Amino acid sequence: MKKRILIIGACGQIGTELTARLRQLYPSHKVIASDIREGDEALMQSGPFEILDATDYSAIEDVVIRHEITEVYLMAAMLSATGEKFPMKAWHLNMNSLFNVLNLAKDGKIDKVFWPSSIAVFGPSTPKRQTPQQTIMEPSTVYGISKQTGERWCEYYFQKYGVDVRSVRYPGLISYKTLPGGGTTDYAVDIYHKALKHTKYICFLKAETTLPMMFMDDAIDATIKIMDVPASKIKTRSSYNLAAMSFNPEEIAQRIQHYLPDFKISYQPDFRQAIADSWPESIDDTEAQKDWGWKAKVSLDEMTQIMLKNLKEKY
Ligand code: AKB
């Protein structure tokens, strides 16, 4: 088999689980993990690892040539909340890492690219419910602007240079294996940890802030599926809407209380409230379903059971 995969940002929230899944599917030595720093023991022990700065074109090119890489999953990014604190750093990382990978593909050094976009491409003027694939996009965060711009560049590299780039707009992602960092949807992971450790949680968003969310297994399924289908199935080369569930802090707290009746939630909204308020409440992912057969599996209740069961074992 010719396929050799490089994951850039392999030690982050999505990268860690994506690397593990790809190493189950393909021979481990053909799945190269890389990040700016080393990851957890499981990741480091399970296959080859390279220290790699996603903004350094020559360093990526060197790894690509040495390992005869055919596909790159670019998972390195600065998320919405941290991006508001370091706008120029977020722009530098999010854009330059994408250009590096797109240019490697343009120059024929790799065959295929996965690049994640986000619901952050939408803004206050976007229709809030069942947000369609194509709609008004006026993002109000640096992260959202970088993702929207990235989408336009992906489309451009496909149209102009035939680069086989594939992308999905992730909603908030929830996992018991890895922690998110610097996002606005992070509360939906933290709440499970705090429920088990302290039976209470102070939420940085208001009770009624509904956002699109997804269990990590579904997100990994979507990522691998969109990369595996024939190129002719991919009709959207900017990025596909992806949906699974939508809930607000009060609703997730109620689901947790169903299993942990003593759990209490209180609210202290901070600067992340404005970011959340600018995003859709729910997403229409009909196009992804139609074009490449995507469908989410895990509901809020199933996710809550999985999260509590696995985190209970951990604590
Ligand atoms: C964030 O909250 O910044 C991310 C995202 C929705 O892309 N989880």
PDB file of C-alpha atoms and ligand atoms in Angstrom:
ATOM      1  CA  MET A   1       0.000   0.000   0.000  1.00  0.00           C
ATOM      2  CA  LYS A   2       1.338   3.393  -1.047  1.00  0.00           C
ATOM      3  CA  LYS A   3      -0.653   5.479   1.440  1.00  0.00           C
ATOM      4  CA  ARG A   4       1.533   7.174   4.079  1.00  0.00           C
ATOM      5  CA  ILE A   5      -0.099   9.666   6.384  1.00  0.00           C
ATOM      6  CA  LEU A   6       1.247  12.704   8.274  1.00  0.00           C
ATOM      7  CA  ILE A   7      -0.828  14.248  11.063  1.00  0.00           C
ATOM      8  CA  ILE A   8       0.269  17.786  11.942  1.00  0.00           C
ATOM      9  CA  GLY A   9      -0.959  18.780  15.401  1.00  0.00           C
ATOM     10  CA  ALA A  10      -1.254  15.135  16.442  1.00  0.00           C
ATOM     11  CA  CYS A  11      -1.109  15.876  20.186  1.00  0.00           C
ATOM     12  CA  GLY A  12      -4.150  18.144  20.320  1.00  0.00           C
ATOM     13  CA  GLN A  13      -7.775  17.318  21.150  1.00  0.00           C
ATOM     14  CA  ILE A  14      -8.679  15.931  17.719  1.00  0.00           C
ATOM     15  CA  GLY A  15      -5.181  14.932  16.590  1.00  0.00           C
ATOM     16  CA  THR A  16      -4.649  12.498  19.469  1.00  0.00           C
ATOM     17  CA  GLU A  17      -7.786  10.509  18.700  1.00  0.00           C
ATOM     18  CA  LEU A  18      -7.374  10.787  14.937  1.00  0.00           C
ATOM     19  CA  THR A  19      -3.833   9.385  15.169  1.00  0.00           C
ATOM     20  CA  ALA A  20      -4.995   6.473  17.336  1.00  0.00           C
ATOM     21  CA  ARG A  21      -7.813   5.624  14.909  1.00  0.00           C
ATOM     22  CA  LEU A  22      -5.589   5.888  11.808  1.00  0.00           C
ATOM     23  CA  ARG A  23      -3.047   3.604  13.498  1.00  0.00           C
ATOM     24  CA  GLN A  24      -5.800   1.014  13.980  1.00  0.00           C
ATOM     25  CA  LEU A  25      -6.774   1.261  10.324  1.00  0.00           C
ATOM     26  CA  TYR A  26      -3.302   1.332   8.716  1.00  0.00           C
ATOM     27  CA  PRO A  27       0.108  -0.086   9.649  1.00  0.00           C
ATOM     28  CA  SER A  28       1.395   2.146  12.471  1.00  0.00           C
ATOM     29  CA  HIS A  29       4.728   2.860  10.792  1.00  0.00           C
ATOM     30  CA  LYS A  30       2.818   4.455   7.891  1.00  0.00           C
ATOM     31  CA  VAL A  31       1.010   6.921  10.170  1.00  0.00           C
ATOM     32  CA  ILE A  32       3.455   9.651  11.244  1.00  0.00           C
ATOM     33  CA  ALA A  33       2.344  11.831  14.167  1.00  0.00           C
ATOM     34  CA  SER A  34       3.859  15.299  14.538  1.00  0.00           C
ATOM     35  CA  ASP A  35       3.445  18.300  16.792  1.00  0.00           C
ATOM     36  CA  ILE A  36       5.359  21.213  18.264  1.00  0.00           C
ATOM     37  CA  ARG A  37       5.831  19.118  21.433  1.00  0.00           C
ATOM     38  CA  GLU A  38       5.566  15.470  22.434  1.00  0.00           C
ATOM     39  CA  GLY A  39       2.163  13.934  23.202  1.00  0.00           C
ATOM     40  CA  ASP A  40       0.951  11.468  25.814  1.00  0.00           C
ATOM     41  CA  GLU A  41       2.642   8.121  26.298  1.00  0.00           C
ATOM     42  CA  ALA A  42       0.051   6.146  24.336  1.00  0.00           C
ATOM     43  CA  LEU A  43       0.568   8.333  21.285  1.00  0.00           C
ATOM     44  CA  MET A  44       4.362   8.393  21.566  1.00  0.00           C
ATOM     45  CA  GLN A  45       4.550   4.598  21.946  1.00  0.00           C
ATOM     46  CA  SER A  46       2.126   3.724  19.171  1.00  0.00           C
ATOM     47  CA  GLY A  47       4.175   4.786  16.123  1.00  0.00           C
ATOM     48  CA  PRO A  48       6.621   7.276  14.584  1.00  0.00           C
ATOM     49  CA  PHE A  49       6.664  10.856  15.900  1.00  0.00           C
ATOM     50  CA  GLU A  50       8.338  14.032  14.607  1.00  0.00           C
ATOM     51  CA  ILE A  51       8.664  17.383  16.350  1.00  0.00           C
ATOM     52  CA  LEU A  52       7.252  19.772  13.763  1.00  0.00           C
ATOM     53  CA  ASP A  53       6.293  23.441  13.620  1.00  0.00           C
ATOM     54  CA  ALA A  54       3.247  23.754  11.338  1.00  0.00           C
ATOM     55  CA  THR A  55       4.374  27.231  10.226  1.00  0.00           C
ATOM     56  CA  ASP A  56       7.778  25.984   9.001  1.00  0.00           C
ATOM     57  CA  TYR A  57       7.451  25.001   5.331  1.00  0.00           C
ATOM     58  CA  SER A  58      10.935  23.484   4.987  1.00  0.00           C
ATOM     59  CA  ALA A  59      10.523  21.370   8.121  1.00  0.00           C
ATOM     60  CA  ILE A  60       7.196  19.955   6.863  1.00  0.00           C
ATOM     61  CA  GLU A  61       8.666  19.357   3.412  1.00  0.00           C
ATOM     62  CA  ASP A  62      11.588  17.481   4.984  1.00  0.00           C
ATOM     63  CA  VAL A  63       9.246  15.170   6.964  1.00  0.00           C
ATOM     64  CA  VAL A  64       7.058  14.645   3.880  1.00  0.00           C
ATOM     65  CA  ILE A  65      10.042  13.618   1.749  1.00  0.00           C
ATOM     66  CA  ARG A  66      11.759  11.482   4.420  1.00  0.00           C
ATOM     67  CA  HIS A  67       8.601   9.504   5.220  1.00  0.00           C
ATOM     68  CA  GLU A  68       7.275   9.473   1.629  1.00  0.00           C
ATOM     69  CA  ILE A  69       4.013  11.035   2.827  1.00  0.00           C
ATOM     70  CA  THR A  70       0.993  10.923   0.485  1.00  0.00           C
ATOM     71  CA  GLU A  71      -1.701  12.483   2.734  1.00  0.00           C
ATOM     72  CA  VAL A  72      -1.606  15.233   5.349  1.00  0.00           C
ATOM     73  CA  TYR A  73      -4.172  15.902   8.078  1.00  0.00           C
ATOM     74  CA  LEU A  74      -3.495  19.456   9.288  1.00  0.00           C
ATOM     75  CA  MET A  75      -4.961  19.617  12.801  1.00  0.00           C
ATOM     76  CA  ALA A  76      -2.779  22.410  14.277  1.00  0.00           C
ATOM     77  CA  ALA A  77      -4.774  25.586  14.976  1.00  0.00           C
ATOM     78  CA  MET A  78      -5.413  28.265  17.557  1.00  0.00           C
ATOM     79  CA  LEU A  79      -9.091  28.128  18.583  1.00  0.00           C
ATOM     80  CA  SER A  80     -11.670  30.849  19.110  1.00  0.00           C
ATOM     81  CA  ALA A  81     -11.125  31.970  22.719  1.00  0.00           C
ATOM     82  CA  THR A  82      -7.298  31.963  22.640  1.00  0.00           C
ATOM     83  CA  GLY A  83      -7.427  33.556  19.190  1.00  0.00           C
ATOM     84  CA  GLU A  84      -9.202  36.612  20.659  1.00  0.00           C
ATOM     85  CA  LYS A  85      -6.322  37.042  23.122  1.00  0.00           C
ATOM     86  CA  PHE A  86      -3.590  36.614  20.488  1.00  0.00           C
ATOM     87  CA  PRO A  87      -5.125  37.731  17.172  1.00  0.00           C
ATOM     88  CA  MET A  88      -1.900  37.981  15.157  1.00  0.00           C
ATOM     89  CA  LYS A  89      -0.538  34.682  16.487  1.00  0.00           C
ATOM     90  CA  ALA A  90      -3.813  32.958  15.626  1.00  0.00           C
ATOM     91  CA  TRP A  91      -3.771  34.390  12.116  1.00  0.00           C
ATOM     92  CA  HIS A  92      -0.095  33.459  11.609  1.00  0.00           C
ATOM     93  CA  LEU A  93      -0.554  29.855  12.756  1.00  0.00           C
ATOM     94  CA  ASN A  94      -3.939  29.185  11.169  1.00  0.00           C
ATOM     95  CA  MET A  95      -3.123  30.672   7.763  1.00  0.00           C
ATOM     96  CA  ASN A  96       0.555  29.833   7.282  1.00  0.00           C
ATOM     97  CA  SER A  97       0.131  26.191   8.279  1.00  0.00           C
ATOM     98  CA  LEU A  98      -2.639  25.885   5.675  1.00  0.00           C
ATOM     99  CA  PHE A  99      -0.582  27.564   2.927  1.00  0.00           C
ATOM    100  CA  ASN A 100       2.347  25.260   3.698  1.00  0.00           C
ATOM    101  CA  VAL A 101       0.270  22.152   3.203  1.00  0.00           C
ATOM    102  CA  LEU A 102      -1.677  23.474   0.193  1.00  0.00           C
ATOM    103  CA  ASN A 103       1.592  24.466  -1.494  1.00  0.00           C
ATOM    104  CA  LEU A 104       3.106  21.010  -0.893  1.00  0.00           C
ATOM    105  CA  ALA A 105       0.056  19.539  -2.633  1.00  0.00           C
ATOM    106  CA  LYS A 106       0.200  22.114  -5.440  1.00  0.00           C
ATOM    107  CA  ASP A 107       3.845  21.170  -6.063  1.00  0.00           C
ATOM    108  CA  GLY A 108       2.896  17.473  -6.285  1.00  0.00           C
ATOM    109  CA  LYS A 109       4.721  16.491  -3.055  1.00  0.00           C
ATOM    110  CA  ILE A 110       1.547  15.100  -1.454  1.00  0.00           C
ATOM    111  CA  ASP A 111      -1.677  13.782  -3.039  1.00  0.00           C
ATOM    112  CA  LYS A 112      -4.380  14.750  -0.561  1.00  0.00           C
ATOM    113  CA  VAL A 113      -5.039  17.201   2.288  1.00  0.00           C
ATOM    114  CA  PHE A 114      -7.523  17.256   5.170  1.00  0.00           C
ATOM    115  CA  TRP A 115      -8.030  20.658   6.766  1.00  0.00           C
ATOM    116  CA  PRO A 116     -10.653  21.338   9.445  1.00  0.00           C
ATOM    117  CA  SER A 117     -12.947  24.311   9.299  1.00  0.00           C
ATOM    118  CA  SER A 118     -15.475  25.178  12.009  1.00  0.00           C
ATOM    119  CA  ILE A 119     -18.940  26.532  12.771  1.00  0.00           C
ATOM    120  CA  ALA A 120     -16.923  29.669  13.650  1.00  0.00           C
ATOM    121  CA  VAL A 121     -17.038  30.627   9.944  1.00  0.00           C
ATOM    122  CA  PHE A 122     -20.578  31.828  10.650  1.00  0.00           C
ATOM    123  CA  GLY A 123     -21.350  35.128  12.339  1.00  0.00           C
ATOM    124  CA  PRO A 124     -24.143  37.216  13.874  1.00  0.00           C
ATOM    125  CA  SER A 125     -25.818  37.832  10.487  1.00  0.00           C
ATOM    126  CA  THR A 126     -25.997  34.105   9.617  1.00  0.00           C
ATOM    127  CA  PRO A 127     -29.406  32.369  10.024  1.00  0.00           C
ATOM    128  CA  LYS A 128     -29.199  30.839  13.506  1.00  0.00           C
ATOM    129  CA  ARG A 129     -31.191  27.614  13.102  1.00  0.00           C
ATOM    130  CA  GLN A 130     -30.495  24.818  10.650  1.00  0.00           C
ATOM    131  CA  THR A 131     -27.793  27.006   9.149  1.00  0.00           C
ATOM    132  CA  PRO A 132     -27.469  25.976   5.490  1.00  0.00           C
ATOM    133  CA  GLN A 133     -24.269  24.985   3.677  1.00  0.00           C
ATOM    134  CA  GLN A 134     -24.298  28.211   1.698  1.00  0.00           C
ATOM    135  CA  THR A 135     -25.395  31.313   3.554  1.00  0.00           C
ATOM    136  CA  ILE A 136     -24.255  34.707   4.859  1.00  0.00           C
ATOM    137  CA  MET A 137     -20.852  34.352   6.526  1.00  0.00           C
ATOM    138  CA  GLU A 138     -19.590  37.370   8.435  1.00  0.00           C
ATOM    139  CA  PRO A 139     -17.533  35.843  11.267  1.00  0.00           C
ATOM    140  CA  SER A 140     -16.659  38.160  14.150  1.00  0.00           C
ATOM    141  CA  THR A 141     -13.709  36.260  15.678  1.00  0.00           C
ATOM    142  CA  VAL A 142     -10.120  36.034  14.421  1.00  0.00           C
ATOM    143  CA  TYR A 143     -10.443  32.251  14.453  1.00  0.00           C
ATOM    144  CA  GLY A 144     -13.651  32.440  12.401  1.00  0.00           C
ATOM    145  CA  ILE A 145     -12.094  34.881   9.928  1.00  0.00           C
ATOM    146  CA  SER A 146      -9.076  32.567   9.540  1.00  0.00           C
ATOM    147  CA  LYS A 147     -11.329  29.557   8.945  1.00  0.00           C
ATOM    148  CA  GLN A 148     -13.514  31.393   6.438  1.00  0.00           C
ATOM    149  CA  THR A 149     -10.438  32.675   4.599  1.00  0.00           C
ATOM    150  CA  GLY A 150      -8.954  29.166   4.713  1.00  0.00           C
ATOM    151  CA  GLU A 151     -12.096  27.793   3.105  1.00  0.00           C
ATOM    152  CA  ARG A 152     -11.775  30.258   0.227  1.00  0.00           C
ATOM    153  CA  TRP A 153      -8.119  29.271  -0.273  1.00  0.00           C
ATOM    154  CA  CYS A 154      -8.997  25.554  -0.253  1.00  0.00           C
ATOM    155  CA  GLU A 155     -11.571  26.154  -2.964  1.00  0.00           C
ATOM    156  CA  TYR A 156      -9.054  28.294  -4.897  1.00  0.00           C
ATOM    157  CA  TYR A 157      -6.288  25.672  -4.752  1.00  0.00           C
ATOM    158  CA  PHE A 158      -8.755  23.032  -5.949  1.00  0.00           C
ATOM    159  CA  GLN A 159     -10.078  25.177  -8.828  1.00  0.00           C
ATOM    160  CA  LYS A 160      -6.727  26.619  -9.940  1.00  0.00           C
ATOM    161  CA  TYR A 161      -4.283  23.818  -9.231  1.00  0.00           C
ATOM    162  CA  GLY A 162      -6.466  20.720  -8.821  1.00  0.00           C
ATOM    163  CA  VAL A 163      -5.356  20.237  -5.192  1.00  0.00           C
ATOM    164  CA  ASP A 164      -7.388  17.418  -3.601  1.00  0.00           C
ATOM    165  CA  VAL A 165      -8.268  19.181  -0.356  1.00  0.00           C
ATOM    166  CA  ARG A 166     -11.185  18.047   1.795  1.00  0.00           C
ATOM    167  CA  SER A 167     -12.730  19.775   4.782  1.00  0.00           C
ATOM    168  CA  VAL A 168     -15.562  19.749   7.307  1.00  0.00           C
ATOM    169  CA  ARG A 169     -16.868  22.473   9.610  1.00  0.00           C
ATOM    170  CA  TYR A 170     -16.557  20.888  13.050  1.00  0.00           C
ATOM    171  CA  PRO A 171     -19.047  21.861  15.739  1.00  0.00           C
ATOM    172  CA  GLY A 172     -17.911  21.754  19.406  1.00  0.00           C
ATOM    173  CA  LEU A 173     -16.244  18.368  19.997  1.00  0.00           C
ATOM    174  CA  ILE A 174     -16.579  16.302  23.160  1.00  0.00           C
ATOM    175  CA  SER A 175     -14.308  13.473  24.266  1.00  0.00           C
ATOM    176  CA  TYR A 176     -13.301  11.700  27.471  1.00  0.00           C
ATOM    177  CA  LYS A 177      -9.850  10.858  26.094  1.00  0.00           C
ATOM    178  CA  THR A 178      -8.555  14.325  25.340  1.00  0.00           C
ATOM    179  CA  LEU A 179      -9.093  17.865  26.609  1.00  0.00           C
ATOM    180  CA  PRO A 180      -9.852  20.782  24.327  1.00  0.00           C
ATOM    181  CA  GLY A 181      -7.803  23.952  24.617  1.00  0.00           C
ATOM    182  CA  GLY A 182      -8.817  27.543  24.051  1.00  0.00           C
ATOM    183  CA  GLY A 183     -12.243  27.038  22.478  1.00  0.00           C
ATOM    184  CA  THR A 184     -15.679  28.455  23.292  1.00  0.00           C
ATOM    185  CA  THR A 185     -17.359  25.035  23.282  1.00  0.00           C
ATOM    186  CA  ASP A 186     -14.828  23.640  25.825  1.00  0.00           C
ATOM    187  CA  TYR A 187     -17.374  23.942  28.648  1.00  0.00           C
ATOM    188  CA  ALA A 188     -19.184  20.887  27.291  1.00  0.00           C
ATOM    189  CA  VAL A 189     -16.126  18.728  28.092  1.00  0.00           C
ATOM    190  CA  ASP A 190     -15.147  20.442  31.341  1.00  0.00           C
ATOM    191  CA  ILE A 191     -18.654  20.040  32.757  1.00  0.00           C
ATOM    192  CA  TYR A 192     -18.315  16.222  32.815  1.00  0.00           C
ATOM    193  CA  HIS A 193     -14.925  16.366  34.570  1.00  0.00           C
ATOM    194  CA  LYS A 194     -16.187  18.847  37.193  1.00  0.00           C
ATOM    195  CA  ALA A 195     -19.444  16.902  37.680  1.00  0.00           C
ATOM    196  CA  LEU A 196     -17.463  13.826  38.679  1.00  0.00           C
ATOM    197  CA  LYS A 197     -14.701  15.588  40.633  1.00  0.00           C
ATOM    198  CA  HIS A 198     -16.647  18.313  42.475  1.00  0.00           C
ATOM    199  CA  THR A 199     -20.375  17.633  41.757  1.00  0.00           C
ATOM    200  CA  LYS A 200     -20.615  21.270  40.659  1.00  0.00           C
ATOM    201  CA  TYR A 201     -19.646  23.401  37.704  1.00  0.00           C
ATOM    202  CA  ILE A 202     -19.461  27.138  37.071  1.00  0.00           C
ATOM    203  CA  CYS A 203     -20.242  27.670  33.411  1.00  0.00           C
ATOM    204  CA  PHE A 204     -18.680  30.516  31.416  1.00  0.00           C
ATOM    205  CA  LEU A 205     -21.712  30.627  29.076  1.00  0.00           C
ATOM    206  CA  LYS A 206     -25.327  31.511  29.953  1.00  0.00           C
ATOM    207  CA  ALA A 207     -27.822  28.687  30.593  1.00  0.00           C
ATOM    208  CA  GLU A 208     -29.717  29.229  27.338  1.00  0.00           C
ATOM    209  CA  THR A 209     -26.719  29.383  24.941  1.00  0.00           C
ATOM    210  CA  THR A 210     -27.489  26.669  22.401  1.00  0.00           C
ATOM    211  CA  LEU A 211     -24.582  25.517  20.210  1.00  0.00           C
ATOM    212  CA  PRO A 212     -23.966  22.686  17.715  1.00  0.00           C
ATOM    213  CA  MET A 213     -21.918  19.861  19.286  1.00  0.00           C
ATOM    214  CA  MET A 214     -20.648  16.379  18.409  1.00  0.00           C
ATOM    215  CA  PHE A 215     -19.136  13.373  20.170  1.00  0.00           C
ATOM    216  CA  MET A 216     -15.511  12.863  19.128  1.00  0.00           C
ATOM    217  CA  ASP A 217     -16.053   9.371  17.651  1.00  0.00           C
ATOM    218  CA  ASP A 218     -18.499  10.850  15.150  1.00  0.00           C
ATOM    219  CA  ALA A 219     -16.046  13.627  14.279  1.00  0.00           C
ATOM    220  CA  ILE A 220     -13.255  11.096  13.660  1.00  0.00           C
ATOM    221  CA  ASP A 221     -15.617   8.964  11.535  1.00  0.00           C
ATOM    222  CA  ALA A 222     -16.486  12.008   9.417  1.00  0.00           C
ATOM    223  CA  THR A 223     -12.824  12.970   9.037  1.00  0.00           C
ATOM    224  CA  ILE A 224     -11.738   9.537   7.868  1.00  0.00           C
ATOM    225  CA  LYS A 225     -14.809   9.048   5.701  1.00  0.00           C
ATOM    226  CA  ILE A 226     -14.422  12.287   3.770  1.00  0.00           C
ATOM    227  CA  MET A 227     -10.763  11.402   3.102  1.00  0.00           C
ATOM    228  CA  ASP A 228     -11.608   7.889   1.911  1.00  0.00           C
ATOM    229  CA  VAL A 229     -14.419   8.529  -0.588  1.00  0.00           C
ATOM    230  CA  PRO A 230     -13.526   8.963  -4.284  1.00  0.00           C
ATOM    231  CA  ALA A 231     -12.692  12.565  -5.240  1.00  0.00           C
ATOM    232  CA  SER A 232     -15.727  12.675  -7.559  1.00  0.00           C
ATOM    233  CA  LYS A 233     -18.034  12.537  -4.498  1.00  0.00           C
ATOM    234  CA  ILE A 234     -16.628  15.740  -3.032  1.00  0.00           C
ATOM    235  CA  LYS A 235     -18.732  18.494  -4.552  1.00  0.00           C
ATOM    236  CA  THR A 236     -17.825  21.164  -1.986  1.00  0.00           C
ATOM    237  CA  ARG A 237     -14.145  22.069  -1.850  1.00  0.00           C
ATOM    238  CA  SER A 238     -14.456  24.871   0.686  1.00  0.00           C
ATOM    239  CA  SER A 239     -15.834  22.895   3.652  1.00  0.00           C
ATOM    240  CA  TYR A 240     -18.899  20.801   4.485  1.00  0.00           C
ATOM    241  CA  ASN A 241     -21.434  21.576   7.234  1.00  0.00           C
ATOM    242  CA  LEU A 242     -21.474  18.751   9.781  1.00  0.00           C
ATOM    243  CA  ALA A 243     -24.086  18.220  12.496  1.00  0.00           C
ATOM    244  CA  ALA A 244     -24.899  15.824  15.300  1.00  0.00           C
ATOM    245  CA  MET A 245     -26.705  17.488  18.238  1.00  0.00           C
ATOM    246  CA  SER A 246     -27.438  20.909  19.677  1.00  0.00           C
ATOM    247  CA  PHE A 247     -27.846  21.742  23.354  1.00  0.00           C
ATOM    248  CA  ASN A 248     -27.325  24.527  25.873  1.00  0.00           C
ATOM    249  CA  PRO A 249     -25.560  24.391  29.270  1.00  0.00           C
ATOM    250  CA  GLU A 250     -28.856  23.881  31.106  1.00  0.00           C
ATOM    251  CA  GLU A 251     -29.803  20.896  28.926  1.00  0.00           C
ATOM    252  CA  ILE A 252     -26.447  19.139  29.269  1.00  0.00           C
ATOM    253  CA  ALA A 253     -26.560  19.788  33.041  1.00  0.00           C
ATOM    254  CA  GLN A 254     -30.016  18.181  33.201  1.00  0.00           C
ATOM    255  CA  ARG A 255     -28.730  15.107  31.321  1.00  0.00           C
ATOM    256  CA  ILE A 256     -25.848  14.832  33.808  1.00  0.00           C
ATOM    257  CA  GLN A 257     -28.242  15.274  36.766  1.00  0.00           C
ATOM    258  CA  HIS A 258     -30.227  12.316  35.435  1.00  0.00           C
ATOM    259  CA  TYR A 259     -27.201  10.123  36.267  1.00  0.00           C
ATOM    260  CA  LEU A 260     -25.678  12.255  39.063  1.00  0.00           C
ATOM    261  CA  PRO A 261     -28.642  13.802  40.930  1.00  0.00           C
ATOM    262  CA  ASP A 262     -26.382  15.864  43.249  1.00  0.00           C
ATOM    263  CA  PHE A 263     -24.745  17.737  40.382  1.00  0.00           C
ATOM    264  CA  LYS A 264     -25.231  21.523  40.410  1.00  0.00           C
ATOM    265  CA  ILE A 265     -24.506  24.118  37.737  1.00  0.00           C
ATOM    266  CA  SER A 266     -24.156  27.889  38.123  1.00  0.00           C
ATOM    267  CA  TYR A 267     -23.352  30.571  35.555  1.00  0.00           C
ATOM    268  CA  GLN A 268     -20.676  33.263  35.293  1.00  0.00           C
ATOM    269  CA  PRO A 269     -20.572  34.295  31.624  1.00  0.00           C
ATOM    270  CA  ASP A 270     -17.277  35.811  30.439  1.00  0.00           C
ATOM    271  CA  PHE A 271     -15.896  37.096  27.102  1.00  0.00           C
ATOM    272  CA  ARG A 272     -16.683  33.758  25.468  1.00  0.00           C
ATOM    273  CA  GLN A 273     -20.415  34.521  25.708  1.00  0.00           C
ATOM    274  CA  ALA A 274     -20.128  37.045  22.843  1.00  0.00           C
ATOM    275  CA  ILE A 275     -18.335  34.464  20.706  1.00  0.00           C
ATOM    276  CA  ALA A 276     -21.001  31.830  21.377  1.00  0.00           C
ATOM    277  CA  ASP A 277     -23.775  34.361  20.685  1.00  0.00           C
ATOM    278  CA  SER A 278     -22.321  34.971  17.220  1.00  0.00           C
ATOM    279  CA  TRP A 279     -22.490  31.277  16.229  1.00  0.00           C
ATOM    280  CA  PRO A 280     -25.433  29.212  14.945  1.00  0.00           C
ATOM    281  CA  GLU A 281     -27.595  27.099  17.239  1.00  0.00           C
ATOM    282  CA  SER A 282     -27.952  24.226  14.802  1.00  0.00           C
ATOM    283  CA  ILE A 283     -26.522  23.166  11.453  1.00  0.00           C
ATOM    284  CA  ASP A 284     -28.029  21.642   8.317  1.00  0.00           C
ATOM    285  CA  ASP A 285     -25.620  18.999   7.002  1.00  0.00           C
ATOM    286  CA  THR A 286     -27.804  17.647   4.168  1.00  0.00           C
ATOM    287  CA  GLU A 287     -25.036  18.210   1.585  1.00  0.00           C
ATOM    288  CA  ALA A 288     -22.498  16.055   3.475  1.00  0.00           C
ATOM    289  CA  GLN A 289     -25.168  13.363   3.894  1.00  0.00           C
ATOM    290  CA  LYS A 290     -26.043  13.470   0.205  1.00  0.00           C
ATOM    291  CA  ASP A 291     -22.539  13.753  -1.281  1.00  0.00           C
ATOM    292  CA  TRP A 292     -20.522  11.286   0.797  1.00  0.00           C
ATOM    293  CA  GLY A 293     -22.995   9.468   3.006  1.00  0.00           C
ATOM    294  CA  TRP A 294     -22.227  11.162   6.329  1.00  0.00           C
ATOM    295  CA  LYS A 295     -24.552  10.633   9.310  1.00  0.00           C
ATOM    296  CA  ALA A 296     -23.831  11.235  13.016  1.00  0.00           C
ATOM    297  CA  LYS A 297     -24.598   8.385  15.410  1.00  0.00           C
ATOM    298  CA  VAL A 298     -24.219   9.577  19.003  1.00  0.00           C
ATOM    299  CA  SER A 299     -26.962  11.550  20.835  1.00  0.00           C
ATOM    300  CA  LEU A 300     -26.622  13.805  23.915  1.00  0.00           C
ATOM    301  CA  ASP A 301     -27.903  11.051  26.194  1.00  0.00           C
ATOM    302  CA  GLU A 302     -25.600   8.364  24.754  1.00  0.00           C
ATOM    303  CA  MET A 303     -22.671  10.759  24.925  1.00  0.00           C
ATOM    304  CA  THR A 304     -23.439  11.588  28.565  1.00  0.00           C
ATOM    305  CA  GLN A 305     -23.490   7.918  29.491  1.00  0.00           C
ATOM    306  CA  ILE A 306     -20.196   7.253  27.666  1.00  0.00           C
ATOM    307  CA  MET A 307     -18.507  10.330  29.170  1.00  0.00           C
ATOM    308  CA  LEU A 308     -19.583   9.595  32.755  1.00  0.00           C
ATOM    309  CA  LYS A 309     -18.736   5.889  32.553  1.00  0.00           C
ATOM    310  CA  ASN A 310     -15.241   6.458  31.164  1.00  0.00           C
ATOM    311  CA  LEU A 311     -14.344   9.462  33.288  1.00  0.00           C
ATOM    312  CA  LYS A 312     -15.555   7.685  36.434  1.00  0.00           C
ATOM    313  CA  GLU A 313     -12.968   4.978  35.745  1.00  0.00           C
ATOM    314  CA  LYS A 314     -10.312   7.663  35.289  1.00  0.00           C
ATOM    315  CA  TYR A 315     -10.983   9.494  38.563  1.00  0.00           C
TER     316      TYR A 315
HETATM  317  C1  AKB B   1     -14.018  26.494  19.444  1.00  0.00           C
HETATM  318  O1  AKB B   1     -14.858  26.542  20.368  1.00  0.00           O
HETATM  319  O2  AKB B   1     -13.262  27.429  19.167  1.00  0.00           O
HETATM  320  C2  AKB B   1     -13.952  25.243  18.628  1.00  0.00           C
HETATM  321  C3  AKB B   1     -14.761  25.316  17.376  1.00  0.00           C
HETATM  322  C4  AKB B   1     -16.236  25.358  17.458  1.00  0.00           C
HETATM  323  O3  AKB B   1     -14.220  25.357  16.309  1.00  0.00           O
HETATM  324  N1  AKB B   1     -14.363  24.116  19.400  1.00  0.00           N
END
